[in-house]
Short mmCIF file of C-alpha atoms and ligand atoms in Angstrom, two decimals:
data_model
loop_
_atom_site.label_atom_id
_atom_site.label_comp_id
_atom_site.label_asym_id
_atom_site.label_seq_id
_atom_site.Cartn_x
_atom_site.Cartn_y
_atom_site.Cartn_z
CA MET A 191 0.00 0.00 0.00
CA LEU A 192 1.23 3.51 -0.80
CA TYR A 193 0.38 6.76 0.94
CA HIS A 194 0.05 10.25 -0.50
CA SER A 195 -0.16 13.72 0.99
CA THR A 196 -3.52 15.50 1.10
CA SER A 197 -1.70 18.47 -0.50
CA ASN A 198 -0.17 16.51 -3.36
CA HIS A 199 -1.62 13.34 -4.85
CA GLN A 200 1.60 12.62 -6.74
CA THR A 201 3.60 11.80 -3.60
CA ALA A 202 3.90 8.09 -2.94
CA VAL A 203 5.55 6.89 0.24
CA ARG A 204 5.44 3.65 2.18
CA LEU A 205 3.85 3.32 5.61
CA GLU A 206 7.23 3.53 7.32
CA GLN A 207 7.94 6.99 5.94
CA ALA A 208 4.40 8.23 6.60
CA VAL A 209 4.63 7.14 10.23
CA ILE A 210 8.17 8.38 10.87
CA LYS A 211 7.55 11.77 9.25
CA GLY A 212 4.06 12.28 10.66
CA LEU A 213 3.48 15.39 8.54
CA ALA A 214 4.31 15.32 4.81
CA PRO A 215 7.10 17.71 3.74
CA ASP A 216 4.54 19.80 1.81
CA GLY A 217 2.54 20.32 5.01
CA GLY A 218 -0.21 17.85 4.05
CA LEU A 219 -1.39 14.76 5.92
CA TYR A 220 -0.66 11.24 4.78
CA VAL A 221 -3.59 9.12 3.63
CA PRO A 222 -3.64 5.66 2.02
CA ASP A 223 -4.12 5.56 -1.77
CA ALA A 224 -7.01 3.19 -1.13
CA LEU A 225 -8.71 1.55 1.81
CA PRO A 226 -9.56 -2.12 1.32
CA ARG A 227 -13.20 -3.13 1.49
CA LEU A 228 -13.61 -5.90 4.08
CA PRO A 229 -15.18 -9.06 2.65
CA LYS A 230 -18.89 -9.45 3.53
CA ALA A 231 -18.15 -12.87 5.02
CA PHE A 232 -15.62 -11.31 7.36
CA LEU A 233 -18.18 -8.79 8.62
CA ARG A 234 -20.70 -11.59 9.13
CA ASN A 235 -18.28 -13.78 11.09
CA MET A 236 -16.62 -11.00 13.06
CA SER A 237 -18.88 -11.40 16.08
CA ALA A 238 -17.31 -14.75 16.98
CA MET A 239 -13.98 -12.97 17.59
CA THR A 240 -12.46 -11.39 20.69
CA LEU A 241 -11.52 -7.70 20.64
CA GLN A 242 -7.87 -8.55 20.05
CA GLU A 243 -8.54 -11.09 17.31
CA MET A 244 -10.89 -8.76 15.47
CA SER A 245 -8.48 -5.85 15.85
CA TYR A 246 -5.60 -7.81 14.44
CA ALA A 247 -7.65 -9.06 11.49
CA ILE A 248 -8.78 -5.54 10.56
CA ALA A 249 -5.31 -4.06 11.06
CA ALA A 250 -3.87 -6.76 8.80
CA TYR A 251 -6.39 -5.96 6.04
CA THR A 252 -5.77 -2.22 6.39
CA LEU A 253 -2.00 -2.23 6.48
CA ASN A 254 -1.91 -4.92 3.83
CA SER A 255 1.44 -6.56 4.68
CA ASP A 256 3.26 -3.24 5.28
CA VAL A 257 4.22 -4.60 8.70
CA PRO A 258 5.26 -8.27 9.14
CA ALA A 259 2.35 -10.33 10.48
CA ASP A 260 4.01 -11.39 13.74
CA VAL A 261 5.11 -7.82 14.53
CA LEU A 262 1.65 -6.43 13.77
CA HIS A 263 0.07 -9.15 15.87
CA ASP A 264 2.11 -8.12 18.94
CA ILE A 265 1.51 -4.40 18.36
CA VAL A 266 -2.25 -4.89 18.14
CA PHE A 267 -2.50 -7.29 21.09
CA GLU A 268 -0.48 -4.88 23.28
CA THR A 269 -2.60 -1.92 22.16
CA PHE A 270 -6.00 -3.50 22.83
CA ASN A 271 -5.12 -4.93 26.24
CA PHE A 272 -8.09 -3.46 28.10
CA PRO A 273 -11.86 -3.86 27.70
CA ILE A 274 -13.93 -1.48 25.53
CA PRO A 275 -17.48 -2.08 26.74
CA LEU A 276 -20.62 -0.82 25.03
CA VAL A 277 -22.89 0.38 27.81
CA GLU A 278 -26.63 0.83 27.34
CA THR A 279 -28.02 3.78 29.28
CA ALA A 280 -31.50 4.08 30.79
CA SER A 281 -32.79 5.97 27.74
CA GLY A 282 -31.75 3.19 25.35
CA LYS A 283 -28.74 4.98 23.90
CA TYR A 284 -25.25 3.52 24.06
CA VAL A 285 -21.86 4.76 25.20
CA LEU A 286 -18.76 3.05 23.84
CA GLU A 287 -16.42 3.37 26.82
CA LEU A 288 -12.99 3.88 25.31
CA PHE A 289 -11.44 5.05 28.59
CA HIS A 290 -10.36 1.93 30.48
CA GLY A 291 -6.70 2.09 29.43
CA THR A 292 -3.62 3.36 31.28
CA THR A 293 -4.50 7.06 31.34
CA MET A 294 -8.28 6.60 31.10
CA ALA A 295 -8.81 8.51 27.86
CA PHE A 296 -9.39 7.11 24.38
CA LYS A 297 -6.05 8.52 23.27
CA ASP A 298 -4.37 5.54 24.95
CA ILE A 299 -5.47 3.45 21.98
CA GLY A 300 -3.94 5.55 19.20
CA ALA A 301 -0.85 6.42 21.23
CA ARG A 302 -0.05 2.83 22.26
CA PHE A 303 -0.32 1.62 18.68
CA LEU A 304 1.83 4.45 17.33
CA ALA A 305 4.47 4.01 20.07
CA ARG A 306 4.88 0.33 19.34
CA LEU A 307 5.02 0.80 15.60
CA LEU A 308 7.62 3.57 15.96
CA ASP A 309 9.62 1.33 18.28
CA TYR A 310 9.67 -1.35 15.58
CA TYR A 311 11.00 1.16 13.02
CA ARG A 312 13.52 2.53 15.51
CA GLN A 313 14.99 -0.94 16.01
CA ARG A 314 15.48 -1.20 12.26
CA HIS A 315 17.38 2.13 12.24
CA PRO A 316 20.33 1.91 14.63
CA GLU A 317 21.73 5.09 13.01
CA TRP A 318 19.01 7.18 14.70
CA HIS A 319 20.55 6.69 18.17
CA THR A 320 17.64 8.38 19.91
CA LEU A 321 14.16 9.19 18.70
CA ASN A 322 12.73 12.39 20.19
CA VAL A 323 8.96 12.60 20.43
CA LEU A 324 7.67 16.16 20.84
CA VAL A 325 4.07 16.51 21.94
CA PRO A 326 2.06 19.64 22.75
CA THR A 327 -0.90 18.90 25.00
CA SER A 328 -3.90 20.35 26.77
CA GLY A 329 -3.95 17.19 28.93
CA ASP A 330 -5.00 13.89 27.38
CA THR A 331 -2.55 13.61 24.48
CA GLY A 332 0.51 14.27 26.63
CA SER A 333 -0.39 11.67 29.23
CA ALA A 334 -1.39 8.99 26.73
CA VAL A 335 1.73 9.50 24.60
CA ALA A 336 4.11 9.73 27.58
CA ASN A 337 2.77 6.54 29.13
CA SER A 338 2.86 4.72 25.79
CA PHE A 339 6.58 5.44 25.31
CA LEU A 340 7.55 5.23 29.00
CA GLY A 341 10.71 3.20 29.52
CA MET A 342 11.25 2.45 25.81
CA PRO A 343 15.01 2.38 25.18
CA GLY A 344 16.21 4.90 22.59
CA VAL A 345 13.18 7.19 22.88
CA ASN A 346 12.88 10.58 24.63
CA VAL A 347 9.50 12.21 25.06
CA TYR A 348 8.97 15.96 25.60
CA VAL A 349 5.48 16.94 26.71
CA LEU A 350 4.77 20.67 26.36
CA TYR A 351 1.80 22.04 28.28
CA PRO A 352 0.46 25.55 28.94
CA ARG A 353 1.07 26.80 32.49
CA GLY A 354 -2.07 26.82 34.64
CA ALA A 355 -4.28 25.28 31.95
CA VAL A 356 -3.89 21.56 32.63
CA ASN A 357 -5.63 20.08 35.67
CA LEU A 358 -3.59 18.42 38.41
CA ILE A 359 -4.59 14.81 37.75
CA GLN A 360 -3.76 15.13 34.09
CA ARG A 361 -0.45 16.87 34.79
CA ALA A 362 0.48 14.12 37.27
CA GLN A 363 -0.07 11.56 34.51
CA PHE A 364 2.95 12.81 32.58
CA ALA A 365 4.94 15.01 35.01
CA THR A 366 5.55 12.28 37.61
CA LEU A 367 6.87 9.66 35.20
CA GLY A 368 10.54 10.67 34.94
CA HIS A 369 12.81 8.21 33.07
CA ASN A 370 12.60 9.11 29.37
CA VAL A 371 9.72 11.59 29.79
CA THR A 372 10.37 15.33 30.26
CA ALA A 373 7.45 17.60 31.18
CA VAL A 374 7.93 21.14 29.87
CA GLU A 375 5.74 23.87 31.33
CA VAL A 376 5.38 26.71 28.83
CA ASN A 377 4.54 30.20 30.04
CA GLY A 378 1.93 30.65 27.33
CA THR A 379 -1.13 29.09 25.72
CA PHE A 380 -1.73 25.69 24.13
CA ASP A 381 -1.33 27.35 20.72
CA ASP A 382 2.14 28.55 21.86
CA CYS A 383 3.05 24.93 22.76
CA LYS A 384 1.95 23.77 19.30
CA SER A 385 3.93 26.50 17.61
CA LEU A 386 7.12 25.68 19.59
CA VAL A 387 6.91 22.08 18.38
CA GLU A 388 6.29 23.17 14.79
CA LYS A 389 9.32 25.49 14.94
CA ALA A 390 11.49 22.67 16.29
CA PHE A 391 10.49 20.43 13.35
CA MET A 392 11.50 23.17 10.89
CA ASP A 393 14.77 24.13 12.58
CA ASP A 394 17.75 23.05 10.44
CA GLU A 395 20.24 22.98 13.28
CA LEU A 396 18.02 20.76 15.48
CA ASN A 397 17.27 18.47 12.55
CA SER A 398 20.98 18.03 11.91
CA VAL A 399 21.68 16.83 15.46
CA MET A 400 18.54 14.98 16.51
CA ARG A 401 15.79 12.79 15.11
CA MET A 402 12.38 14.25 15.97
CA THR A 403 8.84 13.08 15.42
CA SER A 404 5.34 14.06 16.46
CA ALA A 405 2.80 11.80 18.10
CA THR A 406 -0.34 13.86 17.54
CA SER A 407 -3.24 12.71 15.37
CA ILE A 408 -1.39 14.19 12.41
CA ASN A 409 0.17 10.74 12.40
CA TYR A 410 -1.73 8.21 10.30
CA ALA A 411 -0.73 5.39 12.67
CA ARG A 412 -2.98 6.86 15.35
CA LEU A 413 -6.03 6.50 13.10
CA VAL A 414 -5.69 2.80 12.30
CA PRO A 415 -6.53 1.44 15.78
CA GLN A 416 -9.17 4.14 16.24
CA MET A 417 -11.01 2.89 13.19
CA ILE A 418 -11.08 -0.58 14.70
CA TYR A 419 -13.19 0.17 17.76
CA TYR A 420 -16.10 1.33 15.60
CA PHE A 421 -16.31 -2.27 14.39
CA TRP A 422 -16.12 -3.46 17.99
CA ALA A 423 -19.20 -1.36 18.86
CA TYR A 424 -21.05 -3.03 16.00
CA ILE A 425 -20.05 -6.52 17.15
CA GLN A 426 -21.26 -5.83 20.65
CA LEU A 427 -24.66 -4.70 19.36
CA GLU A 428 -24.87 -7.92 17.38
CA LYS A 429 -24.02 -9.96 20.45
CA LEU A 430 -26.82 -8.18 22.30
CA GLN A 431 -29.04 -9.06 19.33
CA ARG A 432 -29.90 -5.41 18.76
CA ASP A 433 -30.83 -3.76 15.50
CA THR A 434 -27.65 -2.76 13.67
CA ARG A 435 -29.28 -1.46 10.52
CA ASN A 436 -29.56 2.27 11.27
CA LEU A 437 -26.43 2.99 13.21
CA VAL A 438 -25.54 6.56 14.22
CA PHE A 439 -22.22 7.40 15.90
CA ALA A 440 -21.80 10.67 17.84
CA VAL A 441 -18.17 11.76 18.18
CA PRO A 442 -16.78 14.49 20.47
CA CYS A 443 -14.50 16.38 18.08
CA SER A 444 -11.41 18.50 18.40
CA ASN A 445 -8.71 17.72 15.85
CA LEU A 446 -11.14 15.38 14.04
CA GLY A 447 -8.88 12.32 14.17
CA ASN A 448 -11.58 10.23 15.77
CA LEU A 449 -14.20 11.31 13.22
CA ALA A 450 -11.79 10.63 10.33
CA SER A 451 -11.23 7.14 11.78
CA GLY A 452 -14.98 6.49 11.85
CA LEU A 453 -15.29 7.55 8.22
CA MET A 454 -12.47 5.14 7.35
CA ALA A 455 -14.34 2.31 9.09
CA GLN A 456 -17.43 3.17 7.06
CA ARG A 457 -15.38 3.21 3.84
CA MET A 458 -14.11 -0.27 4.70
CA GLY A 459 -17.64 -1.59 4.90
CA LEU A 460 -18.96 -0.91 8.40
CA PRO A 461 -22.67 -0.14 7.92
CA VAL A 462 -23.01 3.34 9.46
CA LYS A 463 -26.04 5.48 8.62
CA ARG A 464 -24.39 8.75 9.65
CA PHE A 465 -21.96 10.41 12.01
CA VAL A 466 -22.71 13.25 14.38
CA SER A 467 -19.75 15.55 14.99
CA VAL A 468 -19.93 17.49 18.24
CA GLU A 469 -17.73 20.36 19.37
CA ASN A 470 -17.68 22.80 22.25
CA GLN A 471 -17.53 26.54 21.56
CA ASN A 472 -14.41 25.96 19.47
CA ASN A 473 -16.80 25.06 16.65
CA ILE A 474 -14.68 25.35 13.53
CA PHE A 475 -15.99 22.16 11.92
CA TYR A 476 -19.60 22.96 12.86
CA ASN A 477 -19.24 26.29 11.05
CA TYR A 478 -17.78 24.51 8.06
CA VAL A 479 -20.74 22.13 7.87
CA LYS A 480 -23.21 25.01 8.18
CA THR A 481 -21.51 27.45 5.76
CA GLY A 482 -18.96 25.57 3.64
CA LEU A 483 -16.22 27.85 4.98
CA PHE A 484 -13.31 26.54 7.03
CA THR A 485 -12.13 29.38 9.29
CA PRO A 486 -9.64 28.54 12.08
CA LYS A 487 -9.81 30.78 15.16
CA PRO A 488 -7.74 31.22 18.34
CA THR A 489 -8.49 28.49 20.89
CA GLN A 490 -10.97 29.29 23.69
CA TYR A 491 -10.65 27.40 26.96
CA SER A 492 -13.65 25.37 28.13
CA ILE A 493 -14.63 22.73 30.71
CA ALA A 494 -13.99 20.06 28.04
CA PRO A 495 -10.28 20.91 27.57
CA ALA A 496 -9.51 18.13 25.08
CA LEU A 497 -11.99 19.74 22.68
CA ASP A 498 -10.22 23.09 22.73
CA ALA A 499 -8.76 23.28 19.23
CA GLY A 500 -9.03 26.33 17.04
CA CYS A 501 -7.61 24.70 13.92
CA PRO A 502 -8.64 21.03 13.57
CA THR A 503 -5.62 19.28 12.08
CA ASN A 504 -7.44 16.35 10.44
CA PHE A 505 -9.84 18.52 8.45
CA ASP A 506 -8.07 17.75 5.16
CA ARG A 507 -8.40 14.02 5.78
CA ILE A 508 -12.17 14.40 6.18
CA ILE A 509 -12.38 16.31 2.91
CA GLU A 510 -10.17 13.77 1.19
CA LEU A 511 -12.45 10.95 2.40
CA LEU A 512 -15.75 12.64 1.52
CA GLY A 513 -14.76 14.78 -1.44
CA SER A 514 -17.14 17.73 -1.21
CA HIS A 515 -19.02 19.91 1.24
CA GLU A 516 -22.27 18.45 -0.04
CA ASN A 517 -21.08 14.95 0.72
CA VAL A 518 -19.84 15.99 4.17
CA CYS A 519 -23.36 17.26 4.94
CA ARG A 520 -24.85 13.99 3.73
CA HIS A 521 -22.69 11.86 6.04
CA ILE A 522 -22.28 14.14 9.06
CA HIS A 523 -24.68 16.18 11.20
CA ALA A 524 -22.82 18.80 13.24
CA TYR A 525 -23.52 20.22 16.71
CA SER A 526 -21.74 22.61 19.07
CA TYR A 527 -22.40 23.30 22.79
CA ASP A 528 -21.20 25.82 25.34
CA ASP A 529 -20.11 25.11 28.91
CA ASP A 530 -23.59 25.68 30.38
CA GLN A 531 -25.09 23.10 28.05
CA ILE A 532 -22.36 20.62 28.94
CA VAL A 533 -23.05 21.09 32.66
CA GLN A 534 -26.82 20.67 32.14
CA THR A 535 -26.30 17.47 30.18
CA ILE A 536 -24.04 15.94 32.84
CA GLN A 537 -26.48 16.86 35.63
CA HIS A 538 -29.55 15.70 33.75
CA THR A 539 -28.07 12.37 32.68
CA TYR A 540 -26.72 11.68 36.16
CA ARG A 541 -30.07 12.45 37.77
CA GLU A 542 -32.40 10.81 35.26
CA GLU A 543 -30.29 7.93 33.95
CA GLN A 544 -27.76 7.35 36.76
CA TYR A 545 -24.92 7.54 34.24
CA LEU A 546 -21.98 9.87 34.85
CA LEU A 547 -20.72 11.47 31.63
CA ASP A 548 -17.39 13.27 31.50
CA PRO A 549 -17.61 16.69 29.76
CA HIS A 550 -16.25 15.33 26.45
CA THR A 551 -18.57 12.35 26.29
CA ALA A 552 -21.41 14.64 27.40
CA VAL A 553 -21.37 16.71 24.21
CA ALA A 554 -21.66 13.57 22.10
CA TYR A 555 -24.40 12.14 24.28
CA ARG A 556 -26.43 15.34 24.14
CA ALA A 557 -26.18 15.61 20.36
CA LEU A 558 -27.20 11.98 19.99
CA GLY A 559 -30.35 12.72 21.98
CA GLU A 560 -31.18 15.63 19.68
CA ASP A 561 -30.29 13.95 16.42
CA LEU A 562 -31.64 10.38 16.66
CA LYS A 563 -34.83 9.51 14.77
CA PRO A 564 -37.18 6.64 15.67
CA GLY A 565 -35.79 3.28 14.57
CA GLU A 566 -32.15 4.40 14.75
CA THR A 567 -29.52 3.01 17.12
CA GLY A 568 -27.26 5.67 18.63
CA ILE A 569 -23.77 5.23 20.03
CA ALA A 570 -21.85 8.07 21.71
CA LEU A 571 -18.10 7.64 21.91
CA GLY A 572 -17.03 7.84 25.56
CA THR A 573 -13.59 9.42 25.28
CA ALA A 574 -12.57 10.07 28.91
CA HIS A 575 -13.30 8.71 32.37
CA PRO A 576 -15.18 11.27 34.51
CA ALA A 577 -12.63 10.99 37.35
CA LYS A 578 -9.97 12.57 35.11
CA LEU A 579 -11.68 15.89 35.89
CA LYS A 580 -12.62 14.88 39.43
CA ASN A 581 -12.95 18.33 41.05
CA LEU A 582 -14.96 19.78 38.20
CA MET A 583 -17.26 16.75 38.12
CA GLU A 584 -17.86 16.96 41.87
CA ASP A 585 -18.78 20.63 41.55
CA ILE A 586 -21.20 19.79 38.75
CA ILE A 587 -23.05 16.86 40.35
CA GLY A 588 -22.57 17.73 44.03
CA HIS A 589 -21.42 14.21 44.91
CA PRO A 590 -17.98 12.67 45.45
CA VAL A 591 -16.42 11.07 42.35
CA PRO A 592 -14.08 8.27 43.47
CA LEU A 593 -10.63 8.17 41.93
CA PRO A 594 -9.89 4.78 40.31
CA ASP A 595 -6.63 3.17 41.53
CA GLN A 596 -5.11 3.72 38.14
CA LEU A 597 -5.38 7.51 38.54
CA ALA A 598 -4.68 7.60 42.29
CA HIS A 599 -1.33 5.99 41.62
CA PHE A 600 -0.18 8.94 39.45
CA ILE A 601 -1.21 11.53 42.06
CA LYS A 602 1.14 10.02 44.64
CA GLY A 603 4.22 10.60 42.49
CA GLN A 604 6.70 13.50 42.66
CA ILE A 605 6.22 16.22 40.01
CA HIS A 606 9.24 17.18 37.88
CA VAL A 607 8.87 19.95 35.31
CA LYS A 608 11.16 22.15 33.26
CA LYS A 609 9.76 25.67 33.02
CA ILE A 610 10.35 27.80 29.92
CA SER A 611 9.01 31.00 28.35
CA ASN A 612 7.01 30.80 25.13
CA GLY A 613 10.04 31.87 23.06
CA PHE A 614 11.67 29.33 20.74
CA THR A 615 15.24 29.99 21.97
CA ALA A 616 14.49 28.60 25.43
CA PHE A 617 12.89 25.44 24.03
CA LYS A 618 15.70 24.90 21.56
CA ARG A 619 18.32 25.26 24.29
CA LEU A 620 16.48 22.67 26.37
CA LEU A 621 16.41 20.20 23.46
CA MET A 622 20.08 20.79 22.63
CA GLN A 623 21.10 20.09 26.24
CA THR A 624 19.77 16.54 26.13
C1 LIG B 72 -8.52 14.24 22.05
C2 LIG B 72 -9.84 14.07 22.68
C3 LIG B 72 -11.02 14.26 21.93
C4 LIG B 72 -11.02 14.75 20.51
O1 LIG B 72 -10.53 13.83 19.60
P1 LIG B 72 -10.04 14.28 18.14
O2 LIG B 72 -9.62 13.05 17.49
O3 LIG B 72 -8.91 15.27 18.37
O4 LIG B 72 -11.19 14.96 17.48
C5 LIG B 72 -12.23 14.03 22.57
N1 LIG B 72 -12.29 13.66 23.86
C6 LIG B 72 -11.18 13.46 24.60
C7 LIG B 72 -11.33 13.07 26.03
C8 LIG B 72 -9.92 13.64 24.04
O5 LIG B 72 -8.82 13.44 24.78
#
């Protein structure tokens, strides 16, 4: 299989280059020249498989022998090493709980897969010495990526986060790890963190002395495992003997990697009636669906911090997959909610349905309620565990939210951070030192 850039259809690279580079040299995103259509018989027989077996089978079809079978098998089995239950709520809607991994956000899935694939390539390139992973974060990406690469020989991870804008539990998930993970507190905004990383990638001097890569959803390898869990939702409905004919997925959207993954699953043959994209007040994609105009804006902070993106990076992949604005509108219904609406939804669902939604999952769940028609089956993607934002959740519902052991364990650790200004010189000096 070959991959081209969304900015230039003439480029043809192999998976290895697409994954190592992350972003194409022309600034575009890598996409496969074609996605295979899964055989009908495979879809019919899928429900006899375990999560890991199904995941490996779909990954093998998708990557089409780009990675040796035994290597891919291990990567997939180590990625999907926790349950992904489909939970039916009191109102008959479903939440696909993607948050039972190490850091309790769905990003564990994409990050674990990418980390293991990069590790495989690193072992084939002894001349790299060290691979440096630079990751700007508002919380979830940094912790998922740092934990996925933690302790891997030959890899250094730098997590850049905006001072004062990441909550304590999330910060503890990357700033207490030590070993090969460096937490960098930037005196600036999330957009400043992103821009520091972009400058590092373009800096000739840094590129001549160190091998750098990004682990954000720019990287195609993050999307492959994310596509897989849409199939897993379908299998679970089948096992429950529920109607799978009019399936609607609601996705909390920020950089649109998750939505792009869902569209890929549909392209490969998963019967999805439509997707519902849901943003907070950073509603760049919503505005695109309504007007046909894509207009990035500065990021606004909200109570759903992982949705705070003012320039969704995977937009071009969505357009590449669907082709036109008209087609986007046919496949996707868009919604956008402010903080008050998120709070109302969490309170209402907790009170009436005894289900505790985290603020990210809440936007998807609310939109599903508004968008579903009779006879349709609705699944909201549950992207984070509510305890990740424990204090906020307790304020919203007025009850204690217990911290799972997995998260409590991070809180006990000692915090180590390197503090820098938002100027590039300081960041470059820090990278050159190590
Ligand atoms: C990253 C994230 C999202 C948004 O996913 P995208 O692929 O960037 O659209 C939603 N919810 C949570 C909890 C996240 O961490």
